[in-house]
Short mmCIF file of C-alpha atoms in Angstrom, two decimals:
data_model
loop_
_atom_site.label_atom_id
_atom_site.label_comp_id
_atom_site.label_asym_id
_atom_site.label_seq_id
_atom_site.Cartn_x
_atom_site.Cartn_y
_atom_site.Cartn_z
CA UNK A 1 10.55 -22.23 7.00
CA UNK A 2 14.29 -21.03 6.26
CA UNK A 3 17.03 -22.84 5.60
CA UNK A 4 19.23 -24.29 2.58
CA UNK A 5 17.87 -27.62 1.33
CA UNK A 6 19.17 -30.24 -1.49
CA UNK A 7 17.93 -30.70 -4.77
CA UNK A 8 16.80 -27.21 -5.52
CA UNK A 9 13.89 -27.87 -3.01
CA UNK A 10 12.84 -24.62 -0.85
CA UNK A 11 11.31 -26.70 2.06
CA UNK A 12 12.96 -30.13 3.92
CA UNK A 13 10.34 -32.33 2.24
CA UNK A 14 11.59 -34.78 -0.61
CA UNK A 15 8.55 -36.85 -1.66
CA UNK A 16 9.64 -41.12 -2.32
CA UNK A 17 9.55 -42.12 -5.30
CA UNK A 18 7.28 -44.82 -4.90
CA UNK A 19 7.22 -46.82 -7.90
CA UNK A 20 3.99 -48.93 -8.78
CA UNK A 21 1.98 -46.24 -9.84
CA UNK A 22 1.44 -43.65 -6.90
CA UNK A 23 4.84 -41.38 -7.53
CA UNK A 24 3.25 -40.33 -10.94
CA UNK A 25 4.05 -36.64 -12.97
CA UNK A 26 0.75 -34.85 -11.45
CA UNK A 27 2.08 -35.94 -7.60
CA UNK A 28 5.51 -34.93 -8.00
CA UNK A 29 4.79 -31.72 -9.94
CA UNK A 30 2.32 -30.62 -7.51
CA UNK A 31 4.96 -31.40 -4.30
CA UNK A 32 7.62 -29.45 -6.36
CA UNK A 33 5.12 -26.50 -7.15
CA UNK A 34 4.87 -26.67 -3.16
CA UNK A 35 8.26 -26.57 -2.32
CA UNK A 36 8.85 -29.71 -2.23
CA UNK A 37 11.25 -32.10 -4.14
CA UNK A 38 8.56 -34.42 -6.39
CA UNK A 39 10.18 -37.26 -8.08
CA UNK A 40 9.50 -39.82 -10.59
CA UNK A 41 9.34 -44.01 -10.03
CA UNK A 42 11.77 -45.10 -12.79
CA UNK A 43 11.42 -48.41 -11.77
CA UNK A 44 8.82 -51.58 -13.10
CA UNK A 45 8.12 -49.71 -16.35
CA UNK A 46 9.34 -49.32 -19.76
CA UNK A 47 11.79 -46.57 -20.93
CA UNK A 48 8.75 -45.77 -23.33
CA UNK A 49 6.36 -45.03 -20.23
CA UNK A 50 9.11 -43.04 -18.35
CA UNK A 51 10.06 -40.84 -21.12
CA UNK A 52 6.43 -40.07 -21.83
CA UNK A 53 5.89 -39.17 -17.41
CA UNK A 54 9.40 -36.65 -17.70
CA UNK A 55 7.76 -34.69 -20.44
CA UNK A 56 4.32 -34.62 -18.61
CA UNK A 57 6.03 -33.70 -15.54
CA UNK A 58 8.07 -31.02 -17.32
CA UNK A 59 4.87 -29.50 -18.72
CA UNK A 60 3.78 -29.30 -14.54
CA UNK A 61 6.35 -27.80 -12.96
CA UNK A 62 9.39 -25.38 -13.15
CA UNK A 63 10.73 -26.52 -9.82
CA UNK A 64 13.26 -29.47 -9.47
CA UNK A 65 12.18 -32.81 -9.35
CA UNK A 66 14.33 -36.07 -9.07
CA UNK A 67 13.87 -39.26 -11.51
CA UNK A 68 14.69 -42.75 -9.46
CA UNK A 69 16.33 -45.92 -11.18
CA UNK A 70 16.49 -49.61 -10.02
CA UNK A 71 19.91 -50.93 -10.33
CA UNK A 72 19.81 -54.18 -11.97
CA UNK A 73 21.81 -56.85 -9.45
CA UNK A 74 23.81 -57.82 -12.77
CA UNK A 75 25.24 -54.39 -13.01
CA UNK A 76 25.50 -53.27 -9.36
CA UNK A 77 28.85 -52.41 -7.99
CA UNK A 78 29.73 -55.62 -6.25
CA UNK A 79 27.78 -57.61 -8.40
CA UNK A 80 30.66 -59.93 -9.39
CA UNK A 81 30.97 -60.80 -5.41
CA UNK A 82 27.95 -62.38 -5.35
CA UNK A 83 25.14 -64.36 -5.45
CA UNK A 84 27.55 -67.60 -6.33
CA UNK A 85 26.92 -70.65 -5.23
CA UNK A 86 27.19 -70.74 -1.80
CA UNK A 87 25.53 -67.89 0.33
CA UNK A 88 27.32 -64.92 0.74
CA UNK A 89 25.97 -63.58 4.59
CA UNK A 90 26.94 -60.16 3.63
CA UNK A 91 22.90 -60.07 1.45
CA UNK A 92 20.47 -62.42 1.72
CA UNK A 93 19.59 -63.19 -2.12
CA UNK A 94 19.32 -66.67 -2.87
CA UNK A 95 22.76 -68.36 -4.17
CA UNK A 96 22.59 -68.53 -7.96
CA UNK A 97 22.23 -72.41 -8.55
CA UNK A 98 19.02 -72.44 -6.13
CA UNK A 99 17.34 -69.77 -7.83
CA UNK A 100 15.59 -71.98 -10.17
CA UNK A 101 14.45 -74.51 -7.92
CA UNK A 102 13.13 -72.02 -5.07
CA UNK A 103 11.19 -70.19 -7.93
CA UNK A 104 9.29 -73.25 -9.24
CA UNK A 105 8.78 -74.45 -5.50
CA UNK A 106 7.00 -70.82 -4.62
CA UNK A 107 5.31 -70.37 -7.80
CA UNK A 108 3.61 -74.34 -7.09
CA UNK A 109 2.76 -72.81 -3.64
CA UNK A 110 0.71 -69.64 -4.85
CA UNK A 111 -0.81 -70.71 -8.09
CA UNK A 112 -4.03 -71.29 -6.58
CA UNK A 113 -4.27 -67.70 -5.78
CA UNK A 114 -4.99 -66.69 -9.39
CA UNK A 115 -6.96 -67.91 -11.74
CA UNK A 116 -4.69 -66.59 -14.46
CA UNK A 117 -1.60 -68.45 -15.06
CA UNK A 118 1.18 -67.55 -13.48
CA UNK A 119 4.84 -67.07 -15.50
CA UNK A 120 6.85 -70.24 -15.26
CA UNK A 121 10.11 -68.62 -16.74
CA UNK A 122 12.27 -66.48 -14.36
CA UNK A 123 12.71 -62.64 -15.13
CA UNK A 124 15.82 -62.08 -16.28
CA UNK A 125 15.75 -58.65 -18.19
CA UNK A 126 17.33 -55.52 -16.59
CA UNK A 127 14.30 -53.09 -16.19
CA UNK A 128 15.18 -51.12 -19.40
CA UNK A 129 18.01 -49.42 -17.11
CA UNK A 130 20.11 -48.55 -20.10
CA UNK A 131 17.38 -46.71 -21.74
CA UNK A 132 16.06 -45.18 -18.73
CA UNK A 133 19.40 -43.67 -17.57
CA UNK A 134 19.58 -42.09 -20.75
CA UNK A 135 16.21 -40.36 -20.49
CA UNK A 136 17.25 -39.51 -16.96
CA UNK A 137 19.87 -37.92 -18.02
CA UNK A 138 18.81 -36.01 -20.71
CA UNK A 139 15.87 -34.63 -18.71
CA UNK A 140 15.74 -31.45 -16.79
CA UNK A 141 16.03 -33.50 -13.65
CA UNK A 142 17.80 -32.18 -10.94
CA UNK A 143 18.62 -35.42 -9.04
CA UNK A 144 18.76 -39.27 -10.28
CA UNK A 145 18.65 -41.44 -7.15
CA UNK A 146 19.83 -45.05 -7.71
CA UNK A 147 17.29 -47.94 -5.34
CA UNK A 148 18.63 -51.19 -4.86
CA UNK A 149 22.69 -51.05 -5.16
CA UNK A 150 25.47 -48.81 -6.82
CA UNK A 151 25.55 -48.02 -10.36
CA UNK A 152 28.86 -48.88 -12.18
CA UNK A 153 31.04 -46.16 -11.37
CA UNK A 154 31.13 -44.67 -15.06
CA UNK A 155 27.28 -44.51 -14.99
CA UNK A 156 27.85 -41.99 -11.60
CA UNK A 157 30.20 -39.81 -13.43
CA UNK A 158 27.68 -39.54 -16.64
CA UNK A 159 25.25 -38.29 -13.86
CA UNK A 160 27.68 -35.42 -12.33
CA UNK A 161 29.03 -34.70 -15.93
CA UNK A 162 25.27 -33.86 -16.90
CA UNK A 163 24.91 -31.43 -14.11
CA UNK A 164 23.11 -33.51 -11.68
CA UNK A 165 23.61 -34.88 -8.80
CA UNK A 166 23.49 -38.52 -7.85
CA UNK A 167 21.58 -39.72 -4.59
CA UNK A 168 22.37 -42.72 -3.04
CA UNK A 169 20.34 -45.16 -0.59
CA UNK A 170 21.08 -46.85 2.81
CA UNK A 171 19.64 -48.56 5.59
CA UNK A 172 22.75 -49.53 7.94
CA UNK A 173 26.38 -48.46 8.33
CA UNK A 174 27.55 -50.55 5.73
CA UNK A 175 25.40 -48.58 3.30
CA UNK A 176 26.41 -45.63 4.13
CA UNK A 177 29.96 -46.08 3.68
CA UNK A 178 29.38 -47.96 0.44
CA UNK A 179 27.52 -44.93 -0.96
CA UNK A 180 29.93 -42.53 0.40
CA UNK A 181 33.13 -44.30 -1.32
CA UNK A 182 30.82 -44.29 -4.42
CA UNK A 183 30.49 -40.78 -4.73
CA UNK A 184 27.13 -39.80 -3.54
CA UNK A 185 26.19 -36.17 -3.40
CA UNK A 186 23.42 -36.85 -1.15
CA UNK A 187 22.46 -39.54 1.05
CA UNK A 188 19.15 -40.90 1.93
CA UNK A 189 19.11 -43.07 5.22
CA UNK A 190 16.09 -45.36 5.43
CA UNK A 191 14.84 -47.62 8.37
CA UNK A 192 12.47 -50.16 8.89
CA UNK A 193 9.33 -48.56 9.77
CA UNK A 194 9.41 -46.93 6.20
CA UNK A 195 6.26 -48.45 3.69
CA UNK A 196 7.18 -50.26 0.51
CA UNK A 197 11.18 -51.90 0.00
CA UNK A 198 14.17 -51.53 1.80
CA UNK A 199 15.87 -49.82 -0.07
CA UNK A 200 18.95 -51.97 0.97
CA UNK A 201 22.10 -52.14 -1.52
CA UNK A 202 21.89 -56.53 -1.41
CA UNK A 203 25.69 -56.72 -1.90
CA UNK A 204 26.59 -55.23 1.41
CA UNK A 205 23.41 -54.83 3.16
CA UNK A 206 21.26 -57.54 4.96
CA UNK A 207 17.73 -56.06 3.99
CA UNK A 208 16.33 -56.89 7.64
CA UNK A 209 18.59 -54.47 9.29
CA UNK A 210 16.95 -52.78 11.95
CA UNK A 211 18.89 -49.60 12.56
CA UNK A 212 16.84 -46.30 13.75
CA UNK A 213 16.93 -43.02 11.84
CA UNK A 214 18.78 -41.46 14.77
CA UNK A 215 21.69 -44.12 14.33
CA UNK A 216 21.40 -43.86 10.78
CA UNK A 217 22.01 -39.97 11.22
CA UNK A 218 24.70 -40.38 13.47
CA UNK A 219 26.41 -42.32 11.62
CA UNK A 220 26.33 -40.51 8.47
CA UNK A 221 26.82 -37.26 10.22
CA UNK A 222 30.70 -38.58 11.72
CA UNK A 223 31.47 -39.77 8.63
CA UNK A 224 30.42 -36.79 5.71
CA UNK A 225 29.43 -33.75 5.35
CA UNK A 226 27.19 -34.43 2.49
CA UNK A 227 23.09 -33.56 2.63
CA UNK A 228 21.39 -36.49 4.33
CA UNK A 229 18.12 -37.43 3.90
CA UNK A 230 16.06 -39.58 6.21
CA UNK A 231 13.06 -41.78 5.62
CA UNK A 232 11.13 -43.90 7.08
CA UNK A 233 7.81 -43.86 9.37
CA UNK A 234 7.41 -40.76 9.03
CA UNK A 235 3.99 -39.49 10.67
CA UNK A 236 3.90 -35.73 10.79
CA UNK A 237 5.30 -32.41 11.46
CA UNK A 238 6.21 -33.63 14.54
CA UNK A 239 8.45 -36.25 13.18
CA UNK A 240 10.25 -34.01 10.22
CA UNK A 241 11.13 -31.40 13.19
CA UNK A 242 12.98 -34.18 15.56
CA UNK A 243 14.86 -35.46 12.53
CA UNK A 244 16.14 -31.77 11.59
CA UNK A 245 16.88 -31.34 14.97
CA UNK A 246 18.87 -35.18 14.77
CA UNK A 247 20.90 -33.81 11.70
CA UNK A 248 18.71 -34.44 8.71
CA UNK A 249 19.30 -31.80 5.80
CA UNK A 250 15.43 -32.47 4.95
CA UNK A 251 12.95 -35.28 5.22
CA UNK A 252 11.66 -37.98 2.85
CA UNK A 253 8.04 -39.15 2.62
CA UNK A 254 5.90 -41.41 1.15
CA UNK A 255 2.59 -43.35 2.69
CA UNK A 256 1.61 -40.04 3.56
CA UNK A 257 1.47 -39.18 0.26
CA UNK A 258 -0.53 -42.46 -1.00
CA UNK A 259 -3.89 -40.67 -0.63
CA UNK A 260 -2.77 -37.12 -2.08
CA UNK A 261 -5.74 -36.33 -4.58
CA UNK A 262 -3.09 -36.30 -7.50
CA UNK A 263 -1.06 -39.75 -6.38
CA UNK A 264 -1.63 -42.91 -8.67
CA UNK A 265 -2.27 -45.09 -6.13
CA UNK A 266 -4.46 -47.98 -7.19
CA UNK A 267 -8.08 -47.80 -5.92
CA UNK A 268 -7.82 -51.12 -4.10
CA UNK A 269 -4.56 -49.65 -2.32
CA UNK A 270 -6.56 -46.69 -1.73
CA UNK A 271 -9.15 -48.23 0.19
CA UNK A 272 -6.82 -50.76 1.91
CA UNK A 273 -5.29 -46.95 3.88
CA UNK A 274 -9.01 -46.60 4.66
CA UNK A 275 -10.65 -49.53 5.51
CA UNK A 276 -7.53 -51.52 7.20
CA UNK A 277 -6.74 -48.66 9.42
CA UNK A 278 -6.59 -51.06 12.60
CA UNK A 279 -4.63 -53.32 10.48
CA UNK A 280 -0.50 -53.64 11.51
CA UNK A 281 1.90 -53.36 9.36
CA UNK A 282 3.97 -56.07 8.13
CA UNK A 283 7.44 -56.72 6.61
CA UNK A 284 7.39 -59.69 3.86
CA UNK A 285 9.15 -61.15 0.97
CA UNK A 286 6.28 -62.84 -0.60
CA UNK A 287 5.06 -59.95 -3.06
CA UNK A 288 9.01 -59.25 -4.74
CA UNK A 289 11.34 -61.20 -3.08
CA UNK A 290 12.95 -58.03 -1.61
CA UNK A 291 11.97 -57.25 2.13
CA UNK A 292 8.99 -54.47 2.07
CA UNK A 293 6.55 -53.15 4.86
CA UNK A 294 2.54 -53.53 3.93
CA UNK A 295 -0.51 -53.59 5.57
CA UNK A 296 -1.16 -57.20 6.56
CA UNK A 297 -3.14 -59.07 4.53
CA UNK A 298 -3.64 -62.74 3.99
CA UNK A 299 -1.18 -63.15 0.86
CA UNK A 300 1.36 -62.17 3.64
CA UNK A 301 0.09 -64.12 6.37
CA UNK A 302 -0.22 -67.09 4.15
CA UNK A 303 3.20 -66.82 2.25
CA UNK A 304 5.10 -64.39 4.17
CA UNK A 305 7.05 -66.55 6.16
CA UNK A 306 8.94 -68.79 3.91
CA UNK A 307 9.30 -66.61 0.52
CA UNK A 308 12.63 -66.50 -1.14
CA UNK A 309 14.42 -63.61 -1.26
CA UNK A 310 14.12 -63.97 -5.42
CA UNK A 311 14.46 -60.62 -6.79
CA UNK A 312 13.09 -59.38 -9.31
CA UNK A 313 11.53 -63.15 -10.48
CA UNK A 314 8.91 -63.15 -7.71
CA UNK A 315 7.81 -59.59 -7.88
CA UNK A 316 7.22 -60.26 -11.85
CA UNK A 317 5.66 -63.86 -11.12
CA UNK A 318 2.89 -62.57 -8.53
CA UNK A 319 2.05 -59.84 -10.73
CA UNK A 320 -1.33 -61.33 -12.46
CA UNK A 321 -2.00 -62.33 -8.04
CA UNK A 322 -1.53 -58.32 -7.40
CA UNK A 323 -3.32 -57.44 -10.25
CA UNK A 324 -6.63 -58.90 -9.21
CA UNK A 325 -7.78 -56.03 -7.44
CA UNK A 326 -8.66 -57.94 -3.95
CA UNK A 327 -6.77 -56.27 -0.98
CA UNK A 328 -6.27 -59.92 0.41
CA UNK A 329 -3.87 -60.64 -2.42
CA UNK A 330 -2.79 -57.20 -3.38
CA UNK A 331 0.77 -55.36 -2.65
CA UNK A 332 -0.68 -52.58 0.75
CA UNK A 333 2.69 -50.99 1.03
CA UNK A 334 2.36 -48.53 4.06
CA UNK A 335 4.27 -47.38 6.40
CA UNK A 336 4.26 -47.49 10.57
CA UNK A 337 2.42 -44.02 10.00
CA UNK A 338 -0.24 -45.20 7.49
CA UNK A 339 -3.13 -44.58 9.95
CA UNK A 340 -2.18 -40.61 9.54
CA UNK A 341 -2.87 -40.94 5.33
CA UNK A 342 -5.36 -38.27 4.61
CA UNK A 343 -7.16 -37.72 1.62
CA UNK A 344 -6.23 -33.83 -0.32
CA UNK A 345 -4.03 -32.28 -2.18
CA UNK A 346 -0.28 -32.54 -2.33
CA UNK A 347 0.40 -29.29 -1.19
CA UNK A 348 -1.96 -29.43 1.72
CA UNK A 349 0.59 -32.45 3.06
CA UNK A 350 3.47 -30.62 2.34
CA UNK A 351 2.51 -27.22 4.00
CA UNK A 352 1.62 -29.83 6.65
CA UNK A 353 4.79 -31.60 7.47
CA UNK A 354 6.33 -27.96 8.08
CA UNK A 355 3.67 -26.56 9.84
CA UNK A 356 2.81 -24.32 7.29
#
């Protein structure tokens, strides 16, 4: 396949960077030594564990690869608009002097699904951003993409100044023209059918937002000129070719990378993509607080429904319930395309999803 594609990548495929384990060094080397763009989960770890996963990639691959970040809410752009005390309808965290209370009524609700105690303090650390961004920065990276809101503007301008670019997320209009005005040198557009978080920016997006790619793409296509990525529910070669045909500069995956022989998935999650194939999918708050689509299970039948949107604090206080290992109470994140996972190598799917 010909063409000019972001990143450094020489085919339209940009693997997620799907953070709890799967989107480790030996996955995205082995995309990037396929032509791919392989990144790194930055997120849910320790600037330790990340620095020690850029050197092991580094000693994989020559190709780019891209690092992702979580943007702590405290030092989003837009972070001083919100949450306050009353409800601000523009995101759908809850208001700051609830938090407490709707944390201590959930955790009360769940506790008998452990046998370990569960945290009774709320998270309130930053994710070792700081630290990360440095290593980010100082890596051979060619991309750091930000999840979850806007980095201060001076952390943006460290990332160009360093000779990389910074990629942005969205999954509605609003997004988009937040991550434009930010600076973005490339855009990824993500709708709901996509496995794992919305990757919604919670001071101007609603994380329920229900816009398709081809919307998405039109959108971002009247209003910049800049490489646009698209993700979600992606099934196929079939689907990357109608979304370069709707305008996308290349295509980002993830659930079909869950079963890749080098991905990190968790053996429960592995056999979840197996065994649950007849399973739907599910969006839920229960498992983070943050809107994510899973394979249903009965943690998310049970709790899905009322959760509060408390993120981080709930993803950190159901992490001894995740860690359990029982696919009931475990975190399935799929995609609308799950049922397509196979089980080989990296560059088998990425050949694949060009037709190669």
């Amino acid at each position: 396949m010909d063409g000019v594609f972001p990143l450094g990548a020489r085919l339209p495929i940009v693997q997620a960077p799907m953070a709890g384990g799967p989107a480790c060094p030996a996955l995205a080397a082995a995309v990037s030594n396929a032509g791919g763009l392989g990144s790194l989960a930055g997120g849910y770890k320790t600037a330790a564990a990340l620095g020690d996963e850029i050197a092991e990639v580094e000693e994989l691959t020559d190709y780019a690869y891209g690092i992702n970040l979580f943007v702590p809410a405290q030092l989003a752009q837009g972070a001083q608009q919100g949450p306050g005390d009353e409800l601000n309808p523009r995101h759908t965290l809850v208001p700051a002097a609830l938090r407490q209370e709707a944390f201590d009524s959930f955790r009360s609700r769940i506790k008998d699904c452990c046998e370990e105690e569960l945290p009774s303090e709320m998270y309130t650390g930053d994710d070792d951003y700081p630290a990360k961004l440095e290593l980010a920065l100082a890596s051979h990276a060619a991309c750091i993409s930000f999840t979850f809101g806007i980095p201060p503007a001076g952390d943006i301008a460290r990332v160009k100044e360093a000779g990389k670019q910074v990629v942005l997320n969205a999954i509605s209009p609003a997004g988009i023209d937040a991550a434009i005005a930010a600076g973005a040198d490339v855009l990824v557009v993500q709708c709901a059918q996509a496995g794992g978080h919305r990757a919604a920016n919670a001071h101007v997006e609603d994380d329920t937002a229900e816009y398709t790619l081809g919307e998405l793409l039109a959108c971002a296509r009247a209003k910049t000129t800049i490489p646009v990525i698209a993700a979600g529910g992606v099934s196929g070669a079939e689907d990357v070719v109608e979304l370069l045909t709707l305008g996308a500069t290349a295509v980002q995956v993830g659930t079909l990378f869950l079963l890749a022989e080098e991905a990190g998935t968790k053996e429960v999650h592995r056999q979840a993509l197996v065994e649950f194939r007849q399973r739907p999918t599910g969006r839920t708050r229960a498992f983070s607080g943050r809107m994510a689509r899973g394979i249903t299970n009965g943690f998310m039948e049970r709790f899905g429904e009322d959760a509060p949107a408390l993120y981080p604090e709930l993803h950190y206080l159901t992490a001894p319930i995740k860690a359990q290992g029982d696919p009931e109470t475990a975190s399935l994140w799929a995609g609308t395309g799950f049922a397509n996972c196979v089980e080989q190598p990296a560059g088998t799917i990425v050949r694949g999803l060009v037709g190669l």
